[in-house]
Coordinates of C-alpha atoms in Angstrom, one line a residue:
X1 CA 0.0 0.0 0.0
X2 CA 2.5 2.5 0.6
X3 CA 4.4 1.7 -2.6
X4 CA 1.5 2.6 -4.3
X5 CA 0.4 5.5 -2.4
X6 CA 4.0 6.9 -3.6
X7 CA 3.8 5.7 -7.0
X8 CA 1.0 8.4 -7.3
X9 CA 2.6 10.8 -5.7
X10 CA 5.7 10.9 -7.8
X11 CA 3.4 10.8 -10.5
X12 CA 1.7 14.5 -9.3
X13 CA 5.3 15.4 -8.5
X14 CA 6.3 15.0 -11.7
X15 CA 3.6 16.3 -13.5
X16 CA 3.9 19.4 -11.5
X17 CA 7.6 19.7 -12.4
X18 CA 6.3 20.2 -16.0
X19 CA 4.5 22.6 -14.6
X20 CA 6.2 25.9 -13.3
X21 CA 7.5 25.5 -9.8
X22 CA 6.2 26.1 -6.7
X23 CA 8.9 28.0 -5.3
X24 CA 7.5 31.7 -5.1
X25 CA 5.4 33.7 -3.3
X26 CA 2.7 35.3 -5.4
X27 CA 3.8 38.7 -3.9
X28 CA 7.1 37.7 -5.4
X29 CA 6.0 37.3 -9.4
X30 CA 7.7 40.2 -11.4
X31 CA 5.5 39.7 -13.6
X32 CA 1.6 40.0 -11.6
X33 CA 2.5 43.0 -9.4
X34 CA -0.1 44.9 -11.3
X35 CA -2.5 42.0 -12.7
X36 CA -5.9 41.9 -12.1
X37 CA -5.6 38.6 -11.2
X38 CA -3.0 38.7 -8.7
X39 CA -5.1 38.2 -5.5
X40 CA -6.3 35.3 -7.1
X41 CA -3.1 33.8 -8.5
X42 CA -1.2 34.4 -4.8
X43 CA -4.4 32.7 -3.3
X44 CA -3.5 29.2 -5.5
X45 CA 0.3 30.1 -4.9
X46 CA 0.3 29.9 -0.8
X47 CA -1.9 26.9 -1.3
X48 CA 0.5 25.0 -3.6
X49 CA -1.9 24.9 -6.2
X50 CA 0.1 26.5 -9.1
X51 CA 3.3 28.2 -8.7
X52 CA 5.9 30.5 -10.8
X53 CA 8.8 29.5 -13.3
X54 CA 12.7 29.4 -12.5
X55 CA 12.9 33.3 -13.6
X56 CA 10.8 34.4 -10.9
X57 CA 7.9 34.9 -13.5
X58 CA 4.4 33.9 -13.7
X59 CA 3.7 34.0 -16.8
X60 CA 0.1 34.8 -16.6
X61 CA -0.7 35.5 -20.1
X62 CA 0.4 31.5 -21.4
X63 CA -2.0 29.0 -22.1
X64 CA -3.1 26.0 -19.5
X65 CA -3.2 22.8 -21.3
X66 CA -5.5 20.2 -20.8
X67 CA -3.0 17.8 -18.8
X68 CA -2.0 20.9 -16.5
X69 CA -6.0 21.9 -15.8
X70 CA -6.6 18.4 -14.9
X71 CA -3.5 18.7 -12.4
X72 CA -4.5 21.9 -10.8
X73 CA -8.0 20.3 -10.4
X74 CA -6.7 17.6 -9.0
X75 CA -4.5 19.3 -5.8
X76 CA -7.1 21.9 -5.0
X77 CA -9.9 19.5 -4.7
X78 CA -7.8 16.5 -2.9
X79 CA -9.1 14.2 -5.4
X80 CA -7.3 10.8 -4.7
X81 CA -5.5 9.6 -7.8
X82 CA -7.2 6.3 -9.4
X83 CA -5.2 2.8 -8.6
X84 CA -4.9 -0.2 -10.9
X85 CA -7.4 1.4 -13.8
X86 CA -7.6 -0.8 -16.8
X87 CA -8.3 2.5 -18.8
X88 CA -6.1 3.1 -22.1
X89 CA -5.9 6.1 -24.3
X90 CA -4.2 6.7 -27.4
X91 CA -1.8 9.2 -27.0
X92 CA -1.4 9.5 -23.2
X93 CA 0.7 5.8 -22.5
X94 CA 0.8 4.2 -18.8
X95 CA 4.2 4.9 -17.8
X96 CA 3.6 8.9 -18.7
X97 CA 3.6 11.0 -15.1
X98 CA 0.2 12.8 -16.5
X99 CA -1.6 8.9 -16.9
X100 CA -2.9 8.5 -13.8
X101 CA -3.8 12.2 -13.5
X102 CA -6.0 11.4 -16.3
X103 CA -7.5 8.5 -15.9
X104 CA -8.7 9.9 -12.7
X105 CA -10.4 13.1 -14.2
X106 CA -11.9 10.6 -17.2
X107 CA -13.2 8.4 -14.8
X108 CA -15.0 11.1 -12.5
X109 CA -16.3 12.5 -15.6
X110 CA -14.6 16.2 -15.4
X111 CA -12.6 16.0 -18.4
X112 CA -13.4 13.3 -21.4
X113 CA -11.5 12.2 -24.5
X114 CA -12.8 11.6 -27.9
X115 CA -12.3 7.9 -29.3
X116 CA -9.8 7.1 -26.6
X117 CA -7.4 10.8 -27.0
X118 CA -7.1 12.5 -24.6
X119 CA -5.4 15.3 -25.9
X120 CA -3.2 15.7 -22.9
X121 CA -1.0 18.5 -24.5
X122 CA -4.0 20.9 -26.3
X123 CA -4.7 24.0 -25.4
X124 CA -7.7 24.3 -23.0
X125 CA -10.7 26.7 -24.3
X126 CA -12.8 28.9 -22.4
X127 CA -15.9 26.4 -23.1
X128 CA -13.7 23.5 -22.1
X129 CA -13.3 25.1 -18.6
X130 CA -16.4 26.0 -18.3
X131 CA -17.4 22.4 -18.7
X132 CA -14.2 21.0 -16.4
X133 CA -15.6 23.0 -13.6
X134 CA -18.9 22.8 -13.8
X135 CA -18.5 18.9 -13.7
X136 CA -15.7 19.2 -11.0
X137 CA -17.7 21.2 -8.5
X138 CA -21.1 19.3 -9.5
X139 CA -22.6 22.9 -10.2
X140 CA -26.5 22.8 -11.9
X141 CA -26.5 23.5 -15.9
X142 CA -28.2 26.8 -17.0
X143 CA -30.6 27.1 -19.5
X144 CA -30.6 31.3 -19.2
X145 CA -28.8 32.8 -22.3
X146 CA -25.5 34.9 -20.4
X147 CA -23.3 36.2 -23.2
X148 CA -23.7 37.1 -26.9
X149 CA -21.7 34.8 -28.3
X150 CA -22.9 31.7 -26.9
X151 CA -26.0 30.1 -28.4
X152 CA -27.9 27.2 -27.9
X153 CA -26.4 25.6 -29.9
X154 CA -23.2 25.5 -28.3
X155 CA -21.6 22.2 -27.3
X156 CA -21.2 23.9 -24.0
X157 CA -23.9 26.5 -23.9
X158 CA -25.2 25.3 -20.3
X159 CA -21.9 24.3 -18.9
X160 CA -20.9 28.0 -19.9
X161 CA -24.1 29.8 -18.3
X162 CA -23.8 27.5 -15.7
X163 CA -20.9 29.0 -14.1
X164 CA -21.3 32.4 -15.0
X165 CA -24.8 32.0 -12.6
X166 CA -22.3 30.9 -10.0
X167 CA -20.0 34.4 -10.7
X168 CA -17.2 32.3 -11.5
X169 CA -16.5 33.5 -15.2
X170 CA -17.2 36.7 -16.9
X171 CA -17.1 38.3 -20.5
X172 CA -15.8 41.2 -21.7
X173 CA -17.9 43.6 -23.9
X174 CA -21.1 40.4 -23.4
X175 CA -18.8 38.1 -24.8
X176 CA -17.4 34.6 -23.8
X177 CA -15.1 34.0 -26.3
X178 CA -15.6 30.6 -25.9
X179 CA -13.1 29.3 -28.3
X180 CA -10.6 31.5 -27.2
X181 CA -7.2 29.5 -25.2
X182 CA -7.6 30.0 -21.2
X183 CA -4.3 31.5 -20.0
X184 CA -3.1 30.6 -16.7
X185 CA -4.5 34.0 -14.8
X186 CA -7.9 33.6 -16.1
X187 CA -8.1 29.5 -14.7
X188 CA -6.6 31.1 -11.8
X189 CA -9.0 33.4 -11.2
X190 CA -12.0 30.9 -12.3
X191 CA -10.5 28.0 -10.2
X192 CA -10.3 30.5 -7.1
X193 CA -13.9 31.6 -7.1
X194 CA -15.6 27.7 -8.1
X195 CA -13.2 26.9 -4.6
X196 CA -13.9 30.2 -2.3
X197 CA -17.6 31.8 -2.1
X198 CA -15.6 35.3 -1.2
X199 CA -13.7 35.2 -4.2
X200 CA -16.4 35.4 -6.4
X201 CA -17.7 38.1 -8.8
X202 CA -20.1 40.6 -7.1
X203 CA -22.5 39.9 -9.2
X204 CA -24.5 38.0 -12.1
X205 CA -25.3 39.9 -15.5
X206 CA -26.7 38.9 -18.5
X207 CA -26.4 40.1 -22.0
X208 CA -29.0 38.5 -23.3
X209 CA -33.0 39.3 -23.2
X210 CA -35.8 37.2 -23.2
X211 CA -38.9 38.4 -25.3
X212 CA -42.3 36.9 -25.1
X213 CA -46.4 37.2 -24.3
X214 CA -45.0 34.8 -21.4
X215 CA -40.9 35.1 -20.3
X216 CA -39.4 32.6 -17.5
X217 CA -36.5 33.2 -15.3
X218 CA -35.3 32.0 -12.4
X219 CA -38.4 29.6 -11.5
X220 CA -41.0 32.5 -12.4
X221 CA -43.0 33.0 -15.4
X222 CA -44.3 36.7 -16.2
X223 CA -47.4 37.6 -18.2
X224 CA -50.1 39.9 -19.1
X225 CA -53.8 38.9 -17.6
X226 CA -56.9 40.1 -18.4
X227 CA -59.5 40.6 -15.1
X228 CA -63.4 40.6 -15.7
X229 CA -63.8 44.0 -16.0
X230 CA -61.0 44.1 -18.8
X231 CA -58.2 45.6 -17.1
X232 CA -55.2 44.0 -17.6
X233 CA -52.2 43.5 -15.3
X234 CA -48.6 42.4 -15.2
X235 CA -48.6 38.8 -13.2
X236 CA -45.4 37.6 -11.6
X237 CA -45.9 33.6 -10.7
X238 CA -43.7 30.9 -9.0
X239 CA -43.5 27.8 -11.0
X240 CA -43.0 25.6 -8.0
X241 CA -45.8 26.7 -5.7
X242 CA -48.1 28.2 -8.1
X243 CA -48.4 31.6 -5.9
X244 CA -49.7 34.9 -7.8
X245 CA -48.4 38.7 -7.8
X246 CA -49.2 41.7 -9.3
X247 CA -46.0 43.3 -10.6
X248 CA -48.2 46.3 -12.5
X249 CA -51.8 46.9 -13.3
X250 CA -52.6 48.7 -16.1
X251 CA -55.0 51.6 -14.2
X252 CA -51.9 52.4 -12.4
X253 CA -49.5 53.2 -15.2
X254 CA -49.0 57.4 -15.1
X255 CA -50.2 59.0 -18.2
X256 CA -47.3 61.1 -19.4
X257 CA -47.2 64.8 -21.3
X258 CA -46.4 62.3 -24.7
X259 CA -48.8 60.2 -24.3
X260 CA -52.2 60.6 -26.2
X261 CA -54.9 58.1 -26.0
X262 CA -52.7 55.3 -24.7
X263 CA -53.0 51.7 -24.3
X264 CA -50.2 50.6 -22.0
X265 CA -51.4 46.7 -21.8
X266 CA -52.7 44.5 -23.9
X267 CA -53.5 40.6 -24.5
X268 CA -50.7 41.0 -27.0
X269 CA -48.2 42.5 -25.1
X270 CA -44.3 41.4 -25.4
X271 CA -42.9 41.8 -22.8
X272 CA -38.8 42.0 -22.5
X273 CA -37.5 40.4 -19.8
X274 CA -33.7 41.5 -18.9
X275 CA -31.8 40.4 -15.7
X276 CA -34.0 41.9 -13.1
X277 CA -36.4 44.2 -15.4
X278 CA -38.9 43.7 -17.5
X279 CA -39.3 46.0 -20.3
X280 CA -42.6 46.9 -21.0
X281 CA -43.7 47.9 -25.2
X282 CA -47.0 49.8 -25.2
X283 CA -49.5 52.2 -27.3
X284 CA -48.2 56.0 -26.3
X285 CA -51.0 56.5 -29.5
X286 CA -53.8 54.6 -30.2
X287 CA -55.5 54.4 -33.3
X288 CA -56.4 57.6 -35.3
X289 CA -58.4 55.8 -38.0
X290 CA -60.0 52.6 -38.2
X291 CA -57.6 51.1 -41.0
X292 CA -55.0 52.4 -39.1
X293 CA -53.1 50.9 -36.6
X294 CA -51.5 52.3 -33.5
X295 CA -49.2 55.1 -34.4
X296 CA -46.6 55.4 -31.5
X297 CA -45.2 53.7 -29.4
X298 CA -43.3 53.5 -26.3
X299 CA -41.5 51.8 -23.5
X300 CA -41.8 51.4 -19.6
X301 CA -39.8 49.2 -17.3
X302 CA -40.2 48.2 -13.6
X303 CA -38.1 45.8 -11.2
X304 CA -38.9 42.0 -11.2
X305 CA -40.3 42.6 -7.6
X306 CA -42.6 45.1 -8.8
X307 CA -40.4 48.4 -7.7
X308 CA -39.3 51.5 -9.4
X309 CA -41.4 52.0 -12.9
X310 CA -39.8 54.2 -15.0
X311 CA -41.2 55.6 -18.5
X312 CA -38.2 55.7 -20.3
X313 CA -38.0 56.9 -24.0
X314 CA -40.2 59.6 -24.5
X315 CA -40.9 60.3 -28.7
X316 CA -38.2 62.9 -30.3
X317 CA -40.6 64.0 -33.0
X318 CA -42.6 60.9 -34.0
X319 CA -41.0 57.8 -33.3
X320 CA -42.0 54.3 -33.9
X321 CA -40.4 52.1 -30.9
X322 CA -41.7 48.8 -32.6
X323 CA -40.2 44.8 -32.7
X324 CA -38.2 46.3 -29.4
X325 CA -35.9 43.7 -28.1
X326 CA -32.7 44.3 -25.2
X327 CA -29.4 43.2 -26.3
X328 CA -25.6 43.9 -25.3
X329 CA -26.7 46.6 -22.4
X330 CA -28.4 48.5 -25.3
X331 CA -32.1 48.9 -25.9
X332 CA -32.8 48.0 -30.2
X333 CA -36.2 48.6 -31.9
X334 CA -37.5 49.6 -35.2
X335 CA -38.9 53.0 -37.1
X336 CA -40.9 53.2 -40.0
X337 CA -38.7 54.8 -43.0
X338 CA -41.3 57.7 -42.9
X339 CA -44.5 56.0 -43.5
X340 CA -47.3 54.9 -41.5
X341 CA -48.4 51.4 -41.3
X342 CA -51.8 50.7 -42.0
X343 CA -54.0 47.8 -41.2
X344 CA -54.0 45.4 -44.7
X345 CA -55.9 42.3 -45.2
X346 CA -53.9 38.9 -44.3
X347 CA -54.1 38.2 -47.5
X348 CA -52.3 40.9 -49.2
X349 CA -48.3 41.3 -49.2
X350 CA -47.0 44.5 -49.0
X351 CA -43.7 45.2 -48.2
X352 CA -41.9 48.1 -46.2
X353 CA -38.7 50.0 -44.8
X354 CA -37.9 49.6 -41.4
X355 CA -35.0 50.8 -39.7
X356 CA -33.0 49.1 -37.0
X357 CA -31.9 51.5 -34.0
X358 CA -29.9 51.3 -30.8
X359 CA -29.8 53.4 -28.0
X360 CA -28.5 53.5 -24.3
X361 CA -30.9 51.9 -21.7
X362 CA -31.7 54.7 -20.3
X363 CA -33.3 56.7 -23.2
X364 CA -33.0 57.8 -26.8
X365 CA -29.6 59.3 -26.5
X366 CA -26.7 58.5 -28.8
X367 CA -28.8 56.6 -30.8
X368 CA -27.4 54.3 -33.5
X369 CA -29.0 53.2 -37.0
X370 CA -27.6 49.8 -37.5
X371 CA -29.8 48.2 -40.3
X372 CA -32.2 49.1 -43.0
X373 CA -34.1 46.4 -44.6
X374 CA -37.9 45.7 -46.0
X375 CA -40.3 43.5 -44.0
X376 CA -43.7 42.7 -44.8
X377 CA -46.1 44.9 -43.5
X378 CA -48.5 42.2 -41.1
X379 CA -49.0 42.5 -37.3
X380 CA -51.0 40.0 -34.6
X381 CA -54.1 40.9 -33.5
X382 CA -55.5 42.2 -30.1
X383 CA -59.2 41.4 -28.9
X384 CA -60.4 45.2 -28.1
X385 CA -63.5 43.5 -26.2
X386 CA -63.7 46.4 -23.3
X387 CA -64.7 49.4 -26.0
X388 CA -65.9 47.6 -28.7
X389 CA -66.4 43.7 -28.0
X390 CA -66.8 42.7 -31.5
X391 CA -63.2 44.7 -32.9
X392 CA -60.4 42.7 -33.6
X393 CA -57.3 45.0 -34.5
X394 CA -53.9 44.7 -35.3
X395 CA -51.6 45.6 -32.7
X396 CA -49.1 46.5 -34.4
X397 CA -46.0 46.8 -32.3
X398 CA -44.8 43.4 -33.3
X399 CA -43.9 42.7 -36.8
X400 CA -44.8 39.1 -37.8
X401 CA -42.4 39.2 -40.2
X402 CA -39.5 40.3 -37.7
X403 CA -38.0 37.5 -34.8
X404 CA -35.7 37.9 -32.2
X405 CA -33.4 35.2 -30.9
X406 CA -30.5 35.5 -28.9
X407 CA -27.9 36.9 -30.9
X408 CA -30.3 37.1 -34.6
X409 CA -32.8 39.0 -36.1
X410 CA -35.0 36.7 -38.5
X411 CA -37.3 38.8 -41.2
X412 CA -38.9 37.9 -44.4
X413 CA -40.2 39.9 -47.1
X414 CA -41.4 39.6 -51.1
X415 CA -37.8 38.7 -52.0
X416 CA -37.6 35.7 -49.2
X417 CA -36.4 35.0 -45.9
X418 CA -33.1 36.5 -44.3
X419 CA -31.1 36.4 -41.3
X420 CA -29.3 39.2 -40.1
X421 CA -26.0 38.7 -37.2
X422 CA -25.8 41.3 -34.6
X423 CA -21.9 40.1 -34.3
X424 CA -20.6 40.5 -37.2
X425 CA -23.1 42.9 -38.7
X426 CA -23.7 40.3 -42.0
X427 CA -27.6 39.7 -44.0
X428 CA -27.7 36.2 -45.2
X429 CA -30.7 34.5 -46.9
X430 CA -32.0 31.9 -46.2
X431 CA -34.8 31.0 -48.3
X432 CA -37.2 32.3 -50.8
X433 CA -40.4 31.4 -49.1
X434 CA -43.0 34.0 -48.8
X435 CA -44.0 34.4 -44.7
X436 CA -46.7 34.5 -42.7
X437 CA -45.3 34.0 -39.2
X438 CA -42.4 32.7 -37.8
X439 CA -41.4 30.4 -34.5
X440 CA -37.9 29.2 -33.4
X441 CA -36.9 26.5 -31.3
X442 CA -33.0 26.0 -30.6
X443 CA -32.0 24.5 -33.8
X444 CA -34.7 25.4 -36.2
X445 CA -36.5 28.7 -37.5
X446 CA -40.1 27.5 -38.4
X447 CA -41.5 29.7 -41.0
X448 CA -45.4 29.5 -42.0
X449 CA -46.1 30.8 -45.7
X450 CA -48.9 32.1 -46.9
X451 CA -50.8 28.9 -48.0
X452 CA -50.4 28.0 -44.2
X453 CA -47.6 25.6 -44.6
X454 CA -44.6 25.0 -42.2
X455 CA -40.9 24.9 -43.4
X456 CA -38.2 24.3 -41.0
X457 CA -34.9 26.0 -41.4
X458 CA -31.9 25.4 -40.1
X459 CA -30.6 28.4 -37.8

């Protein structure tokens, strides 16, 4: 027994003499004096976690590689290194000091191979860690979308959320950069706050807004409801126990100096869900004409507990705050190219210009045009039954020919269907299929055409 309890010890000792040596205080790096990460990098250093190189340097802009993660994972959790394992990979043989280290991590699940590679000498990616400590520290998967570029369809999409929930990794500018080679500060740091609750970041922050009639977070759902006198109100429900709150009744919304014959909820109000607001679309101007429909519109915003509603973009001339949607810590919506929409019959395709603005969350101020493109002119309906019972009328601040999702805005017109990135700024089309509506799920954009059939696209 103690022959084999030093076999594995030479085995970490050896490993870590691959790695830089232990032999420095983190005080003592000439190189992390001034890092943001040096706190965190002197924590793992008095622990004996990770250490400096024989110049008295750090180093804390180099790459970890997989081997070396699996090391570091390894001393600050005390995980006991796996004995007589029949396991075999590839390109990692059984008298290599790193074997055991990874036979142990591949058998508790926190870092896999592919076909029996392990892949021992690779660069580790930001998604990888995410995923390594997620499974190392058994923390839950997250379905919320956190940063801009992570989709759903990411491999590692809920490992990546997953850990930004639990303030251990951050972005810059609302991006992961998932793909991107962790140096050894940033596992540092990330290790250092998945091991010490005082370490972490202050706090959690999304990038990413939800958008619906009905949005979900955090185990409640919010929604508009309609009571029997047709008054509607802002419901805030807990999935679990089924409990009730009113966040906002309409009756109680403030009529501002802009506002003229308002309608601020509705049966088909979107609401905008975004960390902890909701963001709020309504009618600041009803209709002026029956074939019309509404003719501006604004946006309101209260706290997820029902606190603080602000009314925050009042018009600048006439403007059409439409298809609004939060992305990136900015506020983006559409305006009519100078025309007013007008109720047409759901049979008829008429196309027109819309413009894609972005502005501060606080209000219209430096306001940026990022996109002009054509959309068909078609809105869902709203069932006016408290003035006139037997009116059906567009609403109109939704385009049904313009979707949301995550990181994409989806439109179609009388030229086809197109796809526009809010990365890299680049239109795509996808298809020439004349719309009706459109649905998404994670991998597919369902498009309805105007004989009522579904096609499914890929995203």
């Amino acid at each position: 027994m103690k022959n084999k309890f030093t076999a594995a010890g030479m085995a970490l000792l050896l490993v870590f003499a691959a790695l830089p040596i232990q032999a420095q205080a983190a005080a003592q790096f000439s190189d992390v004096k001034t890092h943001w990460a040096k706190n965190e990098i002197k924590y793992l250093s008095d622990r004996n976690i990770i250490g400096g190189y024989p110049d008295g340097t750090f180093k804390p802009n180099e790459p970890i590689t997989r081997a070396q993660a699996s090391a570091m994972l390894i001393k600050a959790l005390n995980i006991p290194l796996t004995e007589n394992t029949s396991v075999q990979f590839k390109d990692v043989a059984k008298n290599s000091p790193y074997y055991q280290i990874l036979a142990t991590v591949n058998e508790k699940g926190v870092l896999r191979g592919d076909n029996g590679y392990m892949r021992p000498g690779e660069k580790t990616s930001r998604a990888q860690m995410a995923a390594i400590l997620r499974r190392a520290f058994d923390l839950p998967l997250d379905k919320q979308a956190t940063f801009i570029d992570v989709t759903p369809a990411h491999w590692a999409y809920q490992d990546i959320n997953g850990i930004a929930k639990q303030r251990i990794a951050g972005g810059s500018d609302g991006k992961y950069m998932p793909s991107n080679s962790v140096t050894r500060a940033q596992f540092s740091a990330f290790l250092v706050r998945a091991l010490d609750d005082k370490m972490k970041l202050s706090k959690y922050h999304s990038y990413v807004s939800t958008k619906g009639k009905t949005v979900e977070q955090e185990g409640f759902i919010y929604f508009t409801e309609r009571d029997t006198e047709h008054r509607y109100s802002v419901m805030k429900e807990n999935k679990e126990t089924g409990k009730r709150e009113v966040l906002l009744r309409d009756v109680e919304v403030p009529r501002s100096d802009w506002d003229y014959d308002p309608r601020f909820l509705h049966d088909n109000t979107r609401l905008v869900l975004y960390n902890d607001e909701l963001y709020i679309p309504y009618w600041s101007g009803a209709f002026a004409e029956a074939d019309e429909v509404p003719y501006a519109f604004d946006v309101m915003k209260i706290k997820t507990d029902g606190q603080e509603l602000v009314k925050i973009m009042e018009p600048s001339g006439r403007v059409m705050l439409r298809n609004l949607f939060i992305w990136n810590d900015r506020i983006y919506f559409t305006d009519t190219d100078g025309w007013s929409p007008r109720a047409v019959s759901p049979d008829e395709f008429e196309d027109g210009t819309l413009v894609l603005y972005s502005t501060p969350l606080g209000g219209l101020g430096n306001k940026r045009k990022e996109l002009v493109f054509d959309a068909r002119v078609t809105f869902d309906h709203y069932d006016e039954k408290l003035n006139q019972p037997n009116l059906n009328r567009e609403a109109g601040g939704e385009n049904l020919s313009v979707l949301y999702d995550h990181s994409t805005i989806y439109y179609f017109n009388k030229k086809g269907v197109f796809k526009y990135n809010l990365l890299d700024k680049k239109t795509s089309k996808l298809s020439t299929i004349l719309g009706k509506r459109m649905e998404v799920t994670e991998t597919q954009l369902i498009v309805t055409d105007v004989k009522g059939k579904k096609h499914s696209l890929k995203k």
